[in-house]
C-alpha positions as a printed NumPy array, in Angstrom:
array([[ -42.663,   29.088,   26.366],
       [ -42.597,   29.346,   30.189],
       [ -46.229,   29.252,   31.203],
       [ -46.081,   30.652,   34.395],
       [ -44.806,   34.664,   33.352],
       [ -46.771,   36.992,   35.269],
       [ -47.66 ,   37.357,   38.907],
       [ -48.665,   34.036,   41.324],
       [ -52.04 ,   33.323,   41.853],
       [ -52.525,   35.9  ,   45.058],
       [ -53.598,   34.296,   48.417],
       [ -57.468,   35.014,   49.733],
       [ -55.836,   37.312,   52.744],
       [ -53.998,   39.523,   49.932],
       [ -57.273,   40.526,   47.779],
       [ -59.156,   43.416,   48.375],
       [ -62.319,   43.045,   50.763],
       [ -65.636,   43.545,   48.522],
       [ -66.332,   46.76 ,   50.587],
       [ -63.093,   48.124,   49.655],
       [ -63.289,   47.586,   45.834],
       [ -64.388,   49.688,   43.202],
       [ -67.703,   48.906,   42.442],
       [ -67.939,   48.629,   38.428],
       [ -66.163,   49.304,   35.243],
       [ -67.751,   49.062,   31.607],
       [ -65.481,   48.641,   28.878],
       [ -66.367,   48.614,   25.184],
       [ -64.591,   48.356,   21.786],
       [ -61.29 ,   47.074,   23.596],
       [ -58.947,   44.436,   24.156],
       [ -58.391,   43.081,   27.676],
       [ -55.038,   41.461,   28.254],
       [ -53.14 ,   40.446,   31.556],
       [ -49.62 ,   42.24 ,   32.657],
       [ -48.673,   40.354,   36.039],
       [ -51.568,   41.464,   38.439],
       [ -53.181,   43.99 ,   36.639],
       [ -56.025,   43.934,   33.446],
       [ -54.487,   45.54 ,   30.518],
       [ -57.037,   47.687,   28.521],
       [ -56.022,   48.587,   25.001],
       [ -58.23 ,   50.493,   22.18 ],
       [ -57.513,   53.007,   19.861],
       [ -57.232,   56.163,   22.633],
       [ -54.166,   54.044,   24.552],
       [ -53.676,   51.89 ,   27.146],
       [ -54.537,   51.855,   30.734],
       [ -53.817,   49.381,   33.826],
       [ -56.471,   48.038,   35.888],
       [ -55.063,   46.679,   39.275],
       [ -57.718,   43.308,   39.488],
       [ -57.969,   42.982,   42.966],
       [ -59.603,   46.487,   43.154],
       [ -62.739,   45.793,   40.833],
       [ -65.601,   44.363,   41.874],
       [ -67.19 ,   43.725,   38.308],
       [ -66.39 ,   44.763,   34.529],
       [ -69.27 ,   45.221,   32.423],
       [ -68.058,   44.049,   28.913],
       [ -69.941,   45.835,   25.926],
       [ -69.831,   45.245,   22.528],
       [ -66.355,   44.675,   20.787],
       [ -64.806,   43.48 ,   23.627],
       [ -61.448,   40.821,   23.141],
       [ -60.489,   39.378,   26.667],
       [ -58.004,   36.995,   26.413],
       [ -57.295,   33.863,   28.367],
       [ -54.394,   35.41 ,   30.356],
       [ -56.875,   38.133,   31.512],
       [ -59.683,   35.756,   32.291],
       [ -57.175,   33.621,   34.429],
       [ -56.68 ,   36.722,   36.454],
       [ -60.308,   37.803,   36.903],
       [ -61.015,   34.262,   38.23 ],
       [ -58.147,   34.29 ,   40.588],
       [ -59.037,   37.476,   42.105],
       [ -62.605,   37.337,   42.27 ],
       [ -63.739,   39.809,   39.798],
       [ -67.129,   39.199,   38.637],
       [ -67.655,   39.843,   34.885],
       [ -70.844,   40.715,   33.174],
       [ -71.   ,   40.237,   29.331],
       [ -73.693,   42.962,   28.265],
       [ -75.024,   43.82 ,   25.168],
       [ -75.574,   47.473,   23.402],
       [ -76.207,   50.048,   25.767],
       [ -76.181,   47.291,   28.686],
       [ -79.288,   45.309,   28.072],
       [ -78.063,   41.704,   28.903],
       [ -75.742,   40.146,   31.539],
       [ -74.216,   36.815,   31.351],
       [ -71.336,   35.367,   33.476],
       [ -69.174,   35.702,   36.558],
       [ -65.895,   34.58 ,   37.706],
       [ -64.826,   32.806,   40.814],
       [ -66.424,   33.982,   44.078],
       [ -63.833,   36.161,   46.387],
       [ -65.13 ,   34.365,   48.961],
       [ -64.117,   30.73 ,   49.292],
       [ -66.503,   29.794,   52.458],
       [ -69.64 ,   28.065,   51.479],
       [ -71.44 ,   29.17 ,   54.755],
       [ -73.687,   31.579,   52.716],
       [ -74.659,   29.371,   50.038],
       [ -75.43 ,   26.625,   52.665],
       [ -77.489,   28.856,   54.438],
       [ -79.255,   30.196,   51.584],
       [ -80.206,   26.723,   49.821],
       [ -81.225,   25.457,   53.197],
       [ -83.462,   28.751,   53.451],
       [ -85.091,   28.532,   50.181],
       [ -85.572,   24.631,   50.129],
       [ -88.194,   25.287,   53.174],
       [ -91.78 ,   27.156,   52.406],
       [ -91.648,   28.401,   55.986],
       [ -88.239,   29.644,   55.836],
       [ -88.625,   31.   ,   52.284],
       [ -91.455,   32.824,   53.1  ],
       [ -89.731,   34.278,   56.49 ],
       [ -87.074,   35.678,   54.17 ],
       [ -88.844,   37.41 ,   51.702],
       [ -90.975,   39.205,   54.331],
       [ -87.338,   40.031,   55.728],
       [ -86.484,   41.475,   52.572],
       [ -89.991,   43.404,   52.177],
       [ -89.703,   44.497,   55.663],
       [ -86.757,   46.349,   54.847],
       [ -88.803,   48.341,   52.117],
       [ -91.802,   49.246,   54.787],
       [ -89.349,   49.857,   58.014],
       [ -91.816,   51.645,   59.901],
       [ -94.414,   48.795,   59.216],
       [ -95.178,   45.463,   60.249],
       [ -95.51 ,   42.796,   57.615],
       [ -94.822,   39.745,   59.51 ],
       [ -98.788,   38.422,   59.142],
       [ -98.979,   39.479,   55.107],
       [ -99.211,   36.904,   52.69 ],
       [ -96.966,   36.559,   49.479],
       [ -99.501,   37.866,   47.652],
       [-100.442,   40.598,   49.89 ],
       [ -96.5  ,   41.765,   50.095],
       [ -96.459,   41.485,   46.208],
       [ -99.446,   44.129,   46.087],
       [ -98.411,   46.038,   49.066],
       [ -95.01 ,   46.392,   47.148],
       [ -96.04 ,   47.284,   43.789],
       [ -98.035,   50.176,   45.359],
       [ -94.749,   51.504,   46.813],
       [ -92.768,   51.503,   43.358],
       [ -96.   ,   53.115,   41.565],
       [ -95.538,   55.712,   44.164],
       [ -91.747,   56.174,   43.74 ],
       [ -92.357,   56.868,   39.862],
       [ -94.707,   59.074,   40.188],
       [ -93.021,   61.291,   43.039],
       [ -90.173,   61.462,   40.951],
       [ -91.896,   62.091,   37.675],
       [ -93.316,   65.353,   39.719],
       [ -89.877,   66.228,   41.247],
       [ -88.064,   66.023,   37.841],
       [ -91.295,   66.858,   35.548],
       [ -90.719,   64.241,   33.332],
       [ -93.857,   62.411,   32.19 ],
       [ -94.525,   59.143,   33.422],
       [ -97.227,   56.183,   32.254],
       [ -95.77 ,   52.623,   32.854],
       [ -92.819,   50.434,   32.705],
       [ -91.847,   49.285,   29.538],
       [ -88.873,   48.416,   27.514],
       [ -87.824,   45.807,   24.461],
       [ -84.713,   43.56 ,   25.683],
       [ -84.037,   43.093,   22.415],
       [ -84.157,   46.863,   20.957],
       [ -83.215,   49.232,   23.356],
       [ -83.708,   51.98 ,   21.163],
       [ -87.537,   51.819,   20.997],
       [ -87.663,   52.938,   24.696],
       [ -88.769,   56.073,   25.598],
       [ -85.712,   58.28 ,   27.494],
       [ -86.898,   57.561,   30.957],
       [ -87.528,   53.912,   30.075],
       [ -84.056,   53.839,   28.504],
       [ -82.713,   55.546,   31.689],
       [ -84.304,   52.985,   33.846],
       [ -82.663,   50.322,   31.882],
       [ -79.422,   51.43 ,   32.115],
       [ -79.727,   52.255,   35.876],
       [ -81.47 ,   48.688,   36.83 ],
       [ -78.688,   47.209,   34.767],
       [ -75.557,   48.924,   36.564],
       [ -77.558,   48.11 ,   39.984],
       [ -77.972,   44.31 ,   38.949],
       [ -74.205,   44.439,   38.154],
       [ -73.166,   45.418,   41.38 ],
       [ -75.862,   43.28 ,   43.356],
       [ -74.603,   40.094,   41.429],
       [ -71.02 ,   41.023,   42.189],
       [ -71.565,   41.089,   45.845],
       [ -73.743,   38.303,   45.957],
       [ -71.022,   35.971,   43.94 ],
       [ -68.1  ,   37.622,   45.693],
       [ -69.568,   36.361,   49.282],
       [ -70.045,   33.042,   47.801],
       [ -73.678,   33.078,   47.744],
       [ -76.073,   31.891,   44.505],
       [ -77.323,   34.518,   41.868],
       [ -79.964,   31.524,   41.014],
       [ -81.743,   30.521,   44.329],
       [ -84.263,   33.416,   44.923],
       [ -86.863,   33.747,   47.336],
       [ -89.244,   36.259,   45.599],
       [ -88.095,   36.097,   42.137],
       [ -87.613,   32.053,   41.222],
       [ -87.103,   29.956,   38.088],
       [ -83.918,   32.301,   36.424],
       [ -80.312,   31.966,   37.093],
       [ -80.305,   35.424,   38.271],
       [ -83.46 ,   35.271,   40.55 ],
       [ -81.85 ,   36.309,   43.595],
       [ -79.924,   39.049,   41.89 ],
       [ -83.308,   40.541,   41.13 ],
       [ -84.4  ,   40.293,   44.619],
       [ -81.45 ,   41.688,   46.448],
       [ -81.592,   44.598,   43.819],
       [ -85.191,   45.55 ,   44.521],
       [ -84.164,   46.422,   48.197],
       [ -82.29 ,   49.493,   46.769],
       [ -83.571,   50.619,   43.256],
       [ -86.225,   53.172,   44.943],
       [ -83.36 ,   54.915,   46.523],
       [ -80.699,   54.501,   43.575],
       [ -81.672,   53.458,   39.893],
       [ -85.004,   54.925,   39.878],
       [ -84.201,   58.78 ,   40.881],
       [ -80.885,   58.596,   39.223],
       [ -82.789,   57.377,   35.848],
       [ -85.485,   60.288,   36.206],
       [ -82.534,   63.096,   36.94 ],
       [ -81.103,   61.885,   33.354],
       [ -83.962,   61.771,   32.044],
       [ -84.895,   65.4  ,   32.861],
       [ -81.544,   66.634,   32.195],
       [ -80.81 ,   64.914,   28.686],
       [ -84.157,   64.104,   27.195],
       [ -83.578,   62.27 ,   23.732],
       [ -79.876,   62.643,   23.93 ],
       [ -78.817,   59.115,   21.964],
       [ -76.221,   58.456,   24.507],
       [ -78.847,   58.528,   27.86 ],
       [ -77.566,   55.14 ,   28.465],
       [ -74.049,   56.044,   28.893],
       [ -74.975,   59.016,   30.543],
       [ -76.952,   57.03 ,   33.302],
       [ -74.503,   54.206,   33.824],
       [ -72.046,   57.109,   34.625],
       [ -74.235,   58.775,   36.968],
       [ -74.854,   55.329,   38.769],
       [ -71.157,   55.045,   39.14 ],
       [ -70.874,   58.24 ,   40.716],
       [ -73.451,   57.482,   43.219],
       [ -71.589,   54.103,   44.045],
       [ -68.146,   55.967,   44.556],
       [ -67.999,   56.532,   47.8  ],
       [ -68.455,   52.638,   48.904],
       [ -71.267,   53.118,   51.38 ],
       [ -73.874,   51.06 ,   49.528],
       [ -71.168,   48.287,   48.697],
       [ -70.913,   47.978,   52.647],
       [ -74.514,   47.954,   53.102],
       [ -74.95 ,   45.33 ,   50.6  ],
       [ -72.629,   42.795,   52.463],
       [ -74.177,   43.069,   55.597],
       [ -77.636,   43.515,   54.064],
       [ -76.514,   39.916,   52.376],
       [ -75.551,   38.501,   55.524],
       [ -78.41 ,   39.387,   57.48 ],
       [ -80.994,   38.156,   55.05 ],
       [ -79.312,   35.012,   54.773],
       [ -78.947,   34.671,   58.565],
       [ -75.141,   34.269,   58.724],
       [ -72.966,   36.226,   61.297],
       [ -69.895,   37.941,   60.426],
       [ -67.586,   35.227,   62.095],
       [ -66.37 ,   32.468,   59.713],
       [ -68.059,   33.651,   56.518],
       [ -64.444,   34.503,   54.983],
       [ -62.683,   31.363,   56.126],
       [ -60.624,   29.195,   53.531],
       [ -61.709,   25.947,   55.309],
       [ -62.837,   22.51 ,   53.828],
       [ -64.11 ,   19.635,   55.636],
       [ -65.845,   16.293,   55.234],
       [ -69.288,   15.545,   55.973],
       [ -70.602,   12.712,   57.936],
       [ -74.513,   12.395,   58.98 ],
       [ -73.781,   11.029,   62.324],
       [ -70.295,   11.873,   63.465],
       [ -70.429,   15.27 ,   61.837],
       [ -67.854,   17.38 ,   60.23 ],
       [ -64.45 ,   15.6  ,   60.035],
       [ -61.299,   16.389,   59.065],
       [ -60.091,   17.038,   55.316],
       [ -56.637,   15.705,   54.243],
       [ -56.804,   12.504,   56.363],
       [ -56.55 ,    8.983,   54.923],
       [ -59.393,    7.446,   56.348],
       [ -59.348,    3.523,   56.116],
       [ -61.087,    0.996,   58.   ],
       [ -58.433,   -2.175,   58.64 ],
       [ -58.693,   -5.765,   59.591],
       [ -56.113,   -8.109,   60.644],
       [ -56.029,  -10.31 ,   57.102],
       [ -55.382,   -6.745,   55.339],
       [ -52.392,   -6.241,   53.17 ],
       [ -50.065,   -3.679,   54.19 ]])
């Protein structure tokens, strides 16, 4: 059998940019295979072709069977894959980054490894939530308190606006159905936002685990990043869906669809890419170069692909 059947691995320049891609696609109870440069999705209703280079993240729910060929394409085109539990409670893995440059990752590692710069980045992210205030002199404890008050205010505002009763945020990650309608909607909405945040972070070549506010988890930076957009996207949408559908058993699915519609124009995706570069202090130039060098502590970056050897007169040639 010819192992090379199908399309060749695409070049980086041939792939759709992160900002040009569809945000996410949720699939459950289906089989995923590969047909040239497309993911073949088959279930009891029929078959559809999903262009590999045009989707940012696949959310794979229960009952999904993925072939090795499909995963090969997903990795080649930089599509993120998130395996989620029932109603989208959990998330796990991703494919290779779309961006092959390590510039964002190196900047992130440098910033998070120094207390002074780590606090500075955390302040920058909090400042984005408080554009009309100066938070540069606040401690991390003060920033957490200020953010907590802001989020509680957002919940109260949305509760009053939609007439959805609100007491507190609570959910059981192992049992989605135990939650109240609004808490189930919030879980589903945040999950969709985490998926998109996760996709942008890894597609751009940054690390999902190197967080500045959250820490100790392989998705720490995802939680940092998604928190920037919850008050504008996932929280209002969750309250709107809870107000409209109440005790509907399918409230999780309806919330995901509403989030997908909110992401559809691509403006949030463009904003996320810009915000990520700003947070990590990296300019547009050089963030998508497919270049590899050799590091030297005294001579700086050296060319890759050159045979370096110190010859002596008595060396055999």
